Amino acid sequence: MDLLDNAENINKLLARYGVKFGIYKNNTFQEQLFPFDAIPRVIEKEEFSYLEKGLKQRVKALNLFLKDIYHKKRIVKDQVIPKDFIFASSGYMPECEEIDPVKDIYTHISGIDLVKGKDGNWYVLEDNLRVPSGASYPMIARELCRRSSPLTFQKNQIEDNRNYANLLRKVLDYVNVEGHTAILTPGRYNAAYFEHSYLAEQTGAHLVNGHELIVEDEKLYFVDYRGKKERIGALYRRISDEYLDPMHFNPESLIGIPHIFDVYRKGNVALLNAPGNGIADDKGIYYFVPKMIQYYLKEEPILHNAPTYLPFYKEDMKYVLENFDRLVLKDVAEAGGYGVVFGDKMTKQQKEDFIGLLKNEPRRFIAQEVIDFQDLDIQEGMEVVARKADLRAFVLMAEEPFVWKSGLTRFSRNPDSFIVNSSQGGGFKDTWVLSH
């Protein structure tokens, strides 16, 4: 296959274009390539239609949950979710109480991580509603694959994934209150800086850092190198909530914009994604998403969670302790593959220590059955080998949610690992959604 023969050249081009990610280890910034595998993941049209329906349903329910939890809190009052799971979450932001984001949209860009089990069923592993990253990698990889092997894309009927920038622009324009759109980056040394700059280029938005934005008269402005001011009406911010505004959150933040939260509260700028979404990213809250779908939409969930247990509940704690060796335990506040431990990989002492921690802090962890998810073929030197892989699907929200007909397929390069995250040494591949 011509595409596979060009895999090495494609990776060289990705390196030349700066398609990298950065991680901090031992207080130092390390930048490395995100290895690309040219064997695509292929999803049939009918199968993707099923995923599409389930993803739209899930994101609708999560958006309604966020509105509810920062306003009337009906889902707590009706005892669907225990209040401890809301107010004890590190993602819950009391500062967001009673704030109405533009057009009531919290979840402008959602990254939903799924795996396909060997039983043929898709399972949602987690919801990423704060600053989900990764769309740029399959975008640029597809572009380079098309250049390297145009015949491959003439012969196969594949949905064109180069429309992501147009979809993102549609969302930005939909919530723009007045003025320009911009993408806020922490700067060159952020792990996803390539994506920030690439999406700004593709959407035509300004790429800005916190020092280039100011608040005046309860409005947000971009100040260019000449000192000219332009109003910003929609800001796709790629920094965490706690660094967004030093006047309201972390006072030591050097990358935020003083008083931007006041502008947001007044409805004078749309922030994408909305501050406070971290409560819906909490892995403890993940357990309740199927109940949210039933509660808010009066529908049965189309997509299922991985079988999950909350040690917070006595019966679940009992099950976890009795089945510890065959479960995976996750810290609810961690991300990027961190805070994940497998019961059968621990020493006796590690188990005893962890169980002690679990009993002392039951709200801090969830336990899940280990999904035996499908392997996908990857190239490793001259060989084709099977590795674990997941899919990050991207759902964008304007009048209604819509699902990008592509996604980020990540795979583990370690044959013994289920962890596929780039920060843990994983690679990525293109996701072909067939159009016929």
Tab-separated table of C-alpha atoms in Angstrom:
chain	number	residue	atom	x	y	z
A	1	MET	CA	0.000	0.000	0.000
A	2	ASP	CA	1.462	3.330	-1.123
A	3	LEU	CA	0.361	5.058	2.076
A	4	LEU	CA	2.241	2.601	4.289
A	5	ASP	CA	5.352	2.898	2.178
A	6	ASN	CA	5.325	6.646	2.889
A	7	ALA	CA	4.858	6.339	6.655
A	8	GLU	CA	8.426	7.342	7.463
A	9	ASN	CA	8.253	10.412	5.217
A	10	ILE	CA	4.934	11.432	6.781
A	11	ASN	CA	6.486	11.272	10.259
A	12	LYS	CA	9.432	13.357	9.038
A	13	LEU	CA	7.023	15.990	7.713
A	14	LEU	CA	5.080	15.965	10.984
A	15	ALA	CA	8.356	16.624	12.803
A	16	ARG	CA	9.254	19.425	10.393
A	17	TYR	CA	5.871	21.083	10.940
A	18	GLY	CA	6.362	20.868	14.708
A	19	VAL	CA	3.647	18.309	15.375
A	20	LYS	CA	4.813	17.575	18.888
A	21	PHE	CA	3.549	17.494	22.405
A	22	GLY	CA	5.319	18.563	25.543
A	23	ILE	CA	5.329	17.084	29.009
A	24	TYR	CA	6.812	18.224	32.297
A	25	LYS	CA	8.974	15.682	34.092
A	26	ASN	CA	11.004	16.440	37.190
A	27	ASN	CA	10.209	20.156	36.799
A	28	THR	CA	11.655	20.272	33.277
A	29	PHE	CA	9.817	20.682	29.992
A	30	GLN	CA	10.412	17.862	27.524
A	31	GLU	CA	9.119	18.039	23.984
A	32	GLN	CA	8.771	14.953	21.852
A	33	LEU	CA	7.203	13.772	18.635
A	34	PHE	CA	3.764	12.183	18.641
A	35	PRO	CA	4.457	9.072	16.526
A	36	PHE	CA	2.034	8.515	13.642
A	37	ASP	CA	1.048	5.088	12.359
A	38	ALA	CA	-0.145	4.967	8.757
A	39	ILE	CA	-2.503	1.982	9.118
A	40	PRO	CA	-5.856	3.735	9.619
A	41	ARG	CA	-8.643	2.786	11.969
A	42	VAL	CA	-11.689	2.172	9.758
A	43	ILE	CA	-15.235	2.699	11.052
A	44	GLU	CA	-18.183	1.689	8.868
A	45	LYS	CA	-20.815	4.305	8.109
A	46	GLU	CA	-23.592	2.507	10.047
A	47	GLU	CA	-21.388	1.985	13.072
A	48	PHE	CA	-20.409	5.644	13.155
A	49	SER	CA	-24.072	6.670	12.860
A	50	TYR	CA	-24.728	4.686	16.034
A	51	LEU	CA	-21.790	6.368	17.787
A	52	GLU	CA	-22.992	9.752	16.558
A	53	LYS	CA	-26.441	9.325	18.113
A	54	GLY	CA	-24.989	8.165	21.402
A	55	LEU	CA	-22.400	10.952	21.580
A	56	LYS	CA	-24.970	13.677	20.851
A	57	GLN	CA	-27.248	12.277	23.535
A	58	ARG	CA	-24.436	12.155	26.082
A	59	VAL	CA	-23.199	15.696	25.456
A	60	LYS	CA	-26.741	17.106	25.578
A	61	ALA	CA	-27.252	15.519	28.997
A	62	LEU	CA	-23.883	16.744	30.271
A	63	ASN	CA	-24.661	20.294	29.135
A	64	LEU	CA	-28.002	20.178	30.967
A	65	PHE	CA	-26.255	18.802	34.044
A	66	LEU	CA	-23.784	21.696	34.099
A	67	LYS	CA	-26.573	24.253	33.798
A	68	ASP	CA	-28.540	22.535	36.542
A	69	ILE	CA	-25.648	22.091	38.950
A	70	TYR	CA	-24.730	25.786	38.822
A	71	HIS	CA	-28.350	26.877	39.161
A	72	LYS	CA	-31.292	24.935	40.652
A	73	LYS	CA	-29.445	21.670	41.445
A	74	ARG	CA	-32.555	19.598	40.798
A	75	ILE	CA	-30.513	16.449	40.222
A	76	VAL	CA	-29.138	16.722	43.772
A	77	LYS	CA	-32.451	17.653	45.348
A	78	ASP	CA	-34.071	14.654	43.643
A	79	GLN	CA	-31.285	12.466	45.077
A	80	VAL	CA	-30.043	11.206	41.729
A	81	ILE	CA	-26.492	12.285	42.595
A	82	PRO	CA	-25.340	12.619	46.232
A	83	LYS	CA	-24.396	16.184	47.105
A	84	ASP	CA	-21.007	14.939	48.328
A	85	PHE	CA	-20.161	14.062	44.753
A	86	ILE	CA	-20.742	17.628	43.646
A	87	PHE	CA	-19.376	19.864	46.349
A	88	ALA	CA	-16.379	17.669	47.236
A	89	SER	CA	-15.202	17.568	43.630
A	90	SER	CA	-12.058	19.522	42.769
A	91	GLY	CA	-13.767	20.407	39.474
A	92	TYR	CA	-16.716	22.176	41.094
A	93	MET	CA	-16.319	25.971	41.042
A	94	PRO	CA	-18.638	27.886	43.393
A	95	GLU	CA	-17.594	31.080	41.544
A	96	CYS	CA	-19.688	29.852	38.572
A	97	GLU	CA	-22.930	29.748	40.554
A	98	GLU	CA	-25.804	31.536	38.782
A	99	ILE	CA	-23.697	32.490	35.754
A	100	ASP	CA	-25.380	31.971	32.395
A	101	PRO	CA	-22.905	31.346	29.576
A	102	VAL	CA	-23.812	32.726	26.163
A	103	LYS	CA	-26.777	30.771	24.756
A	104	ASP	CA	-26.581	28.379	27.710
A	105	ILE	CA	-23.742	26.395	26.154
A	106	TYR	CA	-21.133	24.969	28.501
A	107	THR	CA	-19.822	22.118	26.368
A	108	HIS	CA	-18.707	23.818	23.150
A	109	ILE	CA	-15.986	21.246	22.406
A	110	SER	CA	-16.168	17.838	24.064
A	111	GLY	CA	-13.630	15.040	23.763
A	112	ILE	CA	-15.276	11.718	24.606
A	113	ASP	CA	-12.908	8.769	25.002
A	114	LEU	CA	-14.232	5.390	23.910
A	115	VAL	CA	-12.939	1.871	23.391
A	116	LYS	CA	-14.398	-0.948	21.359
A	117	GLY	CA	-14.501	-4.171	23.319
A	118	LYS	CA	-13.760	-7.554	21.822
A	119	ASP	CA	-17.478	-8.207	22.352
A	120	GLY	CA	-18.115	-5.640	19.585
A	121	ASN	CA	-19.632	-3.040	21.937
A	122	TRP	CA	-18.353	0.510	22.366
A	123	TYR	CA	-17.768	1.771	25.905
A	124	VAL	CA	-17.232	5.343	27.082
A	125	LEU	CA	-14.160	5.543	29.306
A	126	GLU	CA	-14.293	9.232	30.211
A	127	ASP	CA	-15.668	12.640	29.259
A	128	ASN	CA	-13.323	15.573	28.651
A	129	LEU	CA	-15.188	18.869	28.825
A	130	ARG	CA	-12.576	21.324	30.073
A	131	VAL	CA	-9.906	21.805	27.400
A	132	PRO	CA	-9.897	18.578	25.373
A	133	SER	CA	-7.045	18.439	22.889
A	134	GLY	CA	-6.081	16.288	19.932
A	135	ALA	CA	-8.203	17.250	16.904
A	136	SER	CA	-5.299	18.896	15.104
A	137	TYR	CA	-3.242	15.695	14.900
A	138	PRO	CA	-5.588	13.690	12.647
A	139	MET	CA	-6.303	16.882	10.664
A	140	ILE	CA	-2.708	17.465	9.638
A	141	ALA	CA	-1.941	13.749	9.346
A	142	ARG	CA	-4.810	13.335	6.856
A	143	GLU	CA	-3.524	16.277	4.852
A	144	LEU	CA	-0.038	14.752	4.642
A	145	CYS	CA	-1.452	11.310	3.838
A	146	ARG	CA	-3.440	12.820	0.964
A	147	ARG	CA	-0.295	14.402	-0.415
A	148	SER	CA	1.721	11.205	-0.027
A	149	SER	CA	-0.855	8.876	-1.540
A	150	PRO	CA	-3.680	10.660	-3.391
A	151	LEU	CA	-4.775	7.413	-5.041
A	152	THR	CA	-5.587	5.901	-1.642
A	153	PHE	CA	-8.210	8.583	-1.081
A	154	GLN	CA	-9.555	8.386	-4.616
A	155	LYS	CA	-10.117	4.646	-4.318
A	156	ASN	CA	-11.686	4.665	-0.840
A	157	GLN	CA	-14.903	6.426	0.105
A	158	ILE	CA	-13.893	8.239	3.271
A	159	GLU	CA	-15.497	11.197	5.042
A	160	ASP	CA	-13.291	14.271	4.623
A	161	ASN	CA	-12.031	15.306	8.059
A	162	ARG	CA	-10.597	18.624	6.936
A	163	ASN	CA	-13.861	20.360	7.879
A	164	TYR	CA	-13.044	20.447	11.608
A	165	ALA	CA	-11.856	24.040	11.372
A	166	ASN	CA	-15.164	25.038	9.734
A	167	LEU	CA	-17.131	23.269	12.468
A	168	LEU	CA	-15.092	25.014	15.164
A	169	ARG	CA	-15.535	28.343	13.419
A	170	LYS	CA	-19.284	27.752	13.304
A	171	VAL	CA	-19.312	27.263	17.094
A	172	LEU	CA	-17.166	30.363	17.681
A	173	ASP	CA	-19.399	32.492	15.462
A	174	TYR	CA	-22.580	31.114	17.040
A	175	VAL	CA	-21.646	32.274	20.553
A	176	ASN	CA	-19.689	35.401	19.579
A	177	VAL	CA	-21.302	38.312	21.391
A	178	GLU	CA	-19.579	41.017	19.324
A	179	GLY	CA	-16.109	41.363	17.899
A	180	HIS	CA	-13.324	39.025	16.841
A	181	THR	CA	-12.654	35.438	17.811
A	182	ALA	CA	-9.402	34.368	19.436
A	183	ILE	CA	-7.619	31.302	20.757
A	184	LEU	CA	-5.894	31.860	24.085
A	185	THR	CA	-2.670	29.898	24.509
A	186	PRO	CA	-0.389	29.742	27.562
A	187	GLY	CA	2.497	29.974	25.104
A	188	ARG	CA	5.214	28.100	23.330
A	189	TYR	CA	5.973	25.712	26.183
A	190	ASN	CA	2.472	24.358	26.581
A	191	ALA	CA	2.024	20.657	25.786
A	192	ALA	CA	-0.512	21.371	23.030
A	193	TYR	CA	0.979	24.563	21.569
A	194	PHE	CA	1.117	23.080	18.078
A	195	GLU	CA	-2.634	22.563	18.205
A	196	HIS	CA	-3.320	26.097	19.420
A	197	SER	CA	-1.385	27.663	16.569
A	198	TYR	CA	-2.706	25.233	13.962
A	199	LEU	CA	-6.358	25.761	14.885
A	200	ALA	CA	-5.885	29.533	14.932
A	201	GLU	CA	-4.429	29.371	11.429
A	202	GLN	CA	-7.177	27.060	10.168
A	203	THR	CA	-10.095	29.012	11.679
A	204	GLY	CA	-8.759	32.505	11.044
A	205	ALA	CA	-8.909	33.325	14.763
A	206	HIS	CA	-6.302	35.436	16.520
A	207	LEU	CA	-3.730	33.408	18.437
A	208	VAL	CA	-3.168	35.352	21.648
A	209	ASN	CA	-1.568	35.027	25.055
A	210	GLY	CA	-2.749	36.601	28.286
A	211	HIS	CA	-0.431	39.616	27.969
A	212	GLU	CA	-2.128	40.623	24.716
A	213	LEU	CA	-5.625	40.780	26.223
A	214	ILE	CA	-6.983	43.490	28.490
A	215	VAL	CA	-10.296	44.271	30.143
A	216	GLU	CA	-11.768	47.742	29.794
A	217	ASP	CA	-15.325	48.894	30.492
A	218	GLU	CA	-16.326	45.283	31.228
A	219	LYS	CA	-15.316	44.159	27.738
A	220	LEU	CA	-12.367	42.110	26.483
A	221	TYR	CA	-9.865	43.529	23.995
A	222	PHE	CA	-6.898	42.245	22.024
A	223	VAL	CA	-4.023	44.740	21.801
A	224	ASP	CA	-1.767	44.181	18.785
A	225	TYR	CA	1.914	45.104	18.456
A	226	ARG	CA	0.960	48.607	17.269
A	227	GLY	CA	-1.184	49.208	20.322
A	228	LYS	CA	-4.417	48.942	18.324
A	229	LYS	CA	-7.346	47.484	20.285
A	230	GLU	CA	-9.903	45.044	18.873
A	231	ARG	CA	-12.832	43.690	20.855
A	232	ILE	CA	-12.961	39.931	21.415
A	233	GLY	CA	-16.438	38.399	21.438
A	234	ALA	CA	-15.538	34.705	21.632
A	235	LEU	CA	-12.417	33.311	23.273
A	236	TYR	CA	-11.456	29.663	22.862
A	237	ARG	CA	-9.255	29.435	25.896
A	238	ARG	CA	-6.694	26.655	26.107
A	239	ILE	CA	-5.712	27.231	29.715
A	240	SER	CA	-7.162	25.669	32.846
A	241	ASP	CA	-9.824	27.377	34.931
A	242	GLU	CA	-7.529	28.090	37.856
A	243	TYR	CA	-5.121	30.128	35.692
A	244	LEU	CA	-7.779	32.072	33.785
A	245	ASP	CA	-8.131	35.114	36.032
A	246	PRO	CA	-5.671	35.908	38.850
A	247	MET	CA	-8.224	38.236	40.434
A	248	HIS	CA	-10.674	35.363	41.001
A	249	PHE	CA	-8.689	32.132	41.001
A	250	ASN	CA	-4.956	31.470	41.365
A	251	PRO	CA	-3.456	34.884	42.217
A	252	GLU	CA	-0.019	33.702	41.056
A	253	SER	CA	-1.179	33.031	37.505
A	254	LEU	CA	0.965	34.837	34.950
A	255	ILE	CA	-0.903	33.528	31.889
A	256	GLY	CA	-4.442	34.677	32.690
A	257	ILE	CA	-6.254	37.961	32.170
A	258	PRO	CA	-7.228	40.047	35.222
A	259	HIS	CA	-11.012	40.566	35.429
A	260	ILE	CA	-11.877	38.399	32.404
A	261	PHE	CA	-14.204	36.442	34.688
A	262	ASP	CA	-16.156	39.645	35.360
A	263	VAL	CA	-16.573	40.162	31.608
A	264	TYR	CA	-17.765	36.573	31.256
A	265	ARG	CA	-20.212	36.940	34.146
A	266	LYS	CA	-21.731	40.009	32.456
A	267	GLY	CA	-22.230	38.042	29.219
A	268	ASN	CA	-19.829	40.324	27.343
A	269	VAL	CA	-17.618	37.500	26.090
A	270	ALA	CA	-18.173	33.833	25.318
A	271	LEU	CA	-15.576	31.530	26.876
A	272	LEU	CA	-15.091	28.158	25.232
A	273	ASN	CA	-15.339	25.853	27.111
A	274	ALA	CA	-17.222	27.384	30.008
A	275	PRO	CA	-15.404	27.691	33.349
A	276	GLY	CA	-16.610	25.133	35.860
A	277	ASN	CA	-16.881	22.217	33.429
A	278	GLY	CA	-14.383	20.260	35.499
A	279	ILE	CA	-17.211	18.968	37.676
A	280	ALA	CA	-18.439	16.941	34.674
A	281	ASP	CA	-14.906	15.618	34.007
A	282	ASP	CA	-14.710	14.149	37.494
A	283	LYS	CA	-14.471	10.375	37.140
A	284	GLY	CA	-16.835	10.003	40.071
A	285	ILE	CA	-19.470	12.048	38.220
A	286	TYR	CA	-18.854	9.881	35.109
A	287	TYR	CA	-20.579	7.050	36.989
A	288	PHE	CA	-23.813	9.072	36.970
A	289	VAL	CA	-23.928	10.099	33.281
A	290	PRO	CA	-26.348	7.284	32.312
A	291	LYS	CA	-28.617	8.487	35.140
A	292	MET	CA	-28.306	12.073	33.789
A	293	ILE	CA	-29.504	10.916	30.377
A	294	GLN	CA	-32.550	9.284	31.947
A	295	TYR	CA	-33.172	12.244	34.262
A	296	TYR	CA	-32.803	15.162	31.837
A	297	LEU	CA	-33.715	13.607	28.487
A	298	LYS	CA	-36.115	10.850	29.619
A	299	GLU	CA	-34.206	8.470	27.345
A	300	GLU	CA	-32.235	5.282	27.780
A	301	PRO	CA	-28.486	5.690	27.218
A	302	ILE	CA	-27.332	4.631	23.766
A	303	LEU	CA	-23.661	4.349	24.729
A	304	HIS	CA	-22.625	2.563	27.896
A	305	ASN	CA	-20.011	3.322	30.511
A	306	ALA	CA	-17.398	0.738	31.341
A	307	PRO	CA	-18.746	-1.248	34.353
A	308	THR	CA	-17.859	1.107	37.194
A	309	TYR	CA	-18.006	0.948	40.995
A	310	LEU	CA	-17.956	3.739	43.542
A	311	PRO	CA	-16.208	2.782	46.796
A	312	PHE	CA	-18.214	5.676	48.264
A	313	TYR	CA	-21.123	3.203	48.392
A	314	LYS	CA	-20.739	0.379	50.918
A	315	GLU	CA	-21.921	-2.327	48.532
A	316	ASP	CA	-19.490	-1.116	45.858
A	317	MET	CA	-16.631	-0.959	48.358
A	318	LYS	CA	-17.366	-4.564	49.324
A	319	TYR	CA	-17.299	-5.622	45.674
A	320	VAL	CA	-14.047	-3.739	45.003
A	321	LEU	CA	-12.270	-5.318	47.963
A	322	GLU	CA	-13.468	-8.804	47.005
A	323	ASN	CA	-12.467	-8.390	43.344
A	324	PHE	CA	-9.478	-6.078	43.728
A	325	ASP	CA	-7.077	-8.105	41.586
A	326	ARG	CA	-9.206	-7.892	38.441
A	327	LEU	CA	-10.124	-4.210	38.584
A	328	VAL	CA	-8.498	-0.966	37.479
A	329	LEU	CA	-8.552	1.849	40.041
A	330	LYS	CA	-8.590	5.506	38.981
A	331	ASP	CA	-8.080	8.730	40.899
A	332	VAL	CA	-11.112	10.836	39.989
A	333	ALA	CA	-9.165	14.105	39.655
A	334	GLU	CA	-6.288	12.822	37.495
A	335	ALA	CA	-6.040	12.872	33.691
A	336	GLY	CA	-3.649	11.905	30.902
A	337	GLY	CA	-3.317	8.301	32.051
A	338	TYR	CA	-1.985	9.338	35.472
A	339	GLY	CA	-3.505	8.032	38.684
A	340	VAL	CA	-4.470	4.711	37.041
A	341	VAL	CA	-3.430	1.466	38.730
A	342	PHE	CA	-4.255	-2.162	37.988
A	343	GLY	CA	-5.001	-4.391	40.972
A	344	ASP	CA	-3.163	-7.398	39.550
A	345	LYS	CA	0.031	-5.385	38.945
A	346	MET	CA	0.570	-4.407	42.579
A	347	THR	CA	2.819	-6.034	45.122
A	348	LYS	CA	1.285	-7.270	48.364
A	349	GLN	CA	2.535	-4.180	50.197
A	350	GLN	CA	1.281	-1.824	47.473
A	351	LYS	CA	-2.143	-3.449	47.692
A	352	GLU	CA	-2.294	-3.049	51.448
A	353	ASP	CA	-1.242	0.591	51.215
A	354	PHE	CA	-3.713	1.339	48.430
A	355	ILE	CA	-6.627	-0.366	50.181
A	356	GLY	CA	-5.865	1.678	53.295
A	357	LEU	CA	-5.974	4.848	51.196
A	358	LEU	CA	-9.190	3.680	49.512
A	359	LYS	CA	-10.912	3.151	52.843
A	360	ASN	CA	-9.788	6.558	54.119
A	361	GLU	CA	-10.709	8.451	50.924
A	362	PRO	CA	-13.480	6.487	49.161
A	363	ARG	CA	-14.710	9.541	47.221
A	364	ARG	CA	-11.281	9.921	45.628
A	365	PHE	CA	-11.405	6.740	43.528
A	366	ILE	CA	-13.518	4.742	41.132
A	367	ALA	CA	-12.976	1.124	40.190
A	368	GLN	CA	-13.721	-0.363	36.796
A	369	GLU	CA	-13.759	-3.747	35.181
A	370	VAL	CA	-10.843	-4.028	32.774
A	371	ILE	CA	-12.403	-3.829	29.316
A	372	ASP	CA	-10.669	-6.271	26.989
A	373	PHE	CA	-10.717	-3.796	24.142
A	374	GLN	CA	-9.787	-4.522	20.576
A	375	ASP	CA	-6.252	-4.423	19.324
A	376	LEU	CA	-5.447	-2.506	16.158
A	377	ASP	CA	-2.601	-3.269	13.796
A	378	ILE	CA	0.352	-0.875	13.780
A	379	GLN	CA	3.651	-0.866	11.951
A	380	GLU	CA	6.675	-1.501	14.104
A	381	GLY	CA	9.782	-1.467	11.933
A	382	MET	CA	9.186	-4.025	9.195
A	383	GLU	CA	6.520	-5.864	11.200
A	384	VAL	CA	2.799	-5.381	11.733
A	385	VAL	CA	1.868	-5.932	15.381
A	386	ALA	CA	-1.337	-5.546	17.413
A	387	ARG	CA	-1.661	-2.871	20.095
A	388	LYS	CA	-4.431	-1.522	22.337
A	389	ALA	CA	-6.139	1.615	20.985
A	390	ASP	CA	-8.906	3.996	21.975
A	391	LEU	CA	-10.826	6.717	20.150
A	392	ARG	CA	-11.308	10.320	21.202
A	393	ALA	CA	-14.460	11.514	19.462
A	394	PHE	CA	-15.068	15.256	19.180
A	395	VAL	CA	-18.536	16.697	19.698
A	396	LEU	CA	-19.104	20.389	19.040
A	397	MET	CA	-22.140	22.367	20.169
A	398	ALA	CA	-23.929	25.236	18.440
A	399	GLU	CA	-27.734	25.141	18.028
A	400	GLU	CA	-27.391	21.376	18.435
A	401	PRO	CA	-24.439	19.068	19.060
A	402	PHE	CA	-22.676	17.687	15.990
A	403	VAL	CA	-20.010	15.004	15.811
A	404	TRP	CA	-16.854	15.358	13.730
A	405	LYS	CA	-16.659	12.437	11.315
A	406	SER	CA	-13.139	11.540	12.292
A	407	GLY	CA	-11.392	11.462	15.656
A	408	LEU	CA	-8.106	10.828	17.374
A	409	THR	CA	-7.188	7.155	17.559
A	410	ARG	CA	-4.398	6.685	20.094
A	411	PHE	CA	-2.522	3.444	20.617
A	412	SER	CA	-0.098	2.035	23.139
A	413	ARG	CA	3.366	1.252	21.857
A	414	ASN	CA	3.894	-1.072	24.805
A	415	PRO	CA	2.463	-4.555	24.062
A	416	ASP	CA	1.629	-5.068	27.759
A	417	SER	CA	-0.062	-1.711	28.363
A	418	PHE	CA	-3.667	-0.520	28.171
A	419	ILE	CA	-2.558	3.128	28.600
A	420	VAL	CA	-2.650	4.913	25.238
A	421	ASN	CA	-2.126	8.571	26.225
A	422	SER	CA	0.536	10.596	24.426
A	423	SER	CA	1.953	11.628	27.800
A	424	GLN	CA	2.508	7.934	28.522
A	425	GLY	CA	4.401	7.291	25.272
A	426	GLY	CA	1.520	6.410	22.949
A	427	GLY	CA	1.158	7.128	19.237
A	428	PHE	CA	-1.759	8.054	16.992
A	429	LYS	CA	-3.322	7.068	13.716
A	430	ASP	CA	-5.912	8.420	11.304
A	431	THR	CA	-9.571	7.473	11.762
A	432	TRP	CA	-11.413	6.726	8.536
A	433	VAL	CA	-15.185	7.035	8.721
A	434	LEU	CA	-16.547	5.447	5.566
A	435	SER	CA	-19.093	7.515	3.651
A	436	HIS	CA	-20.813	4.559	1.937
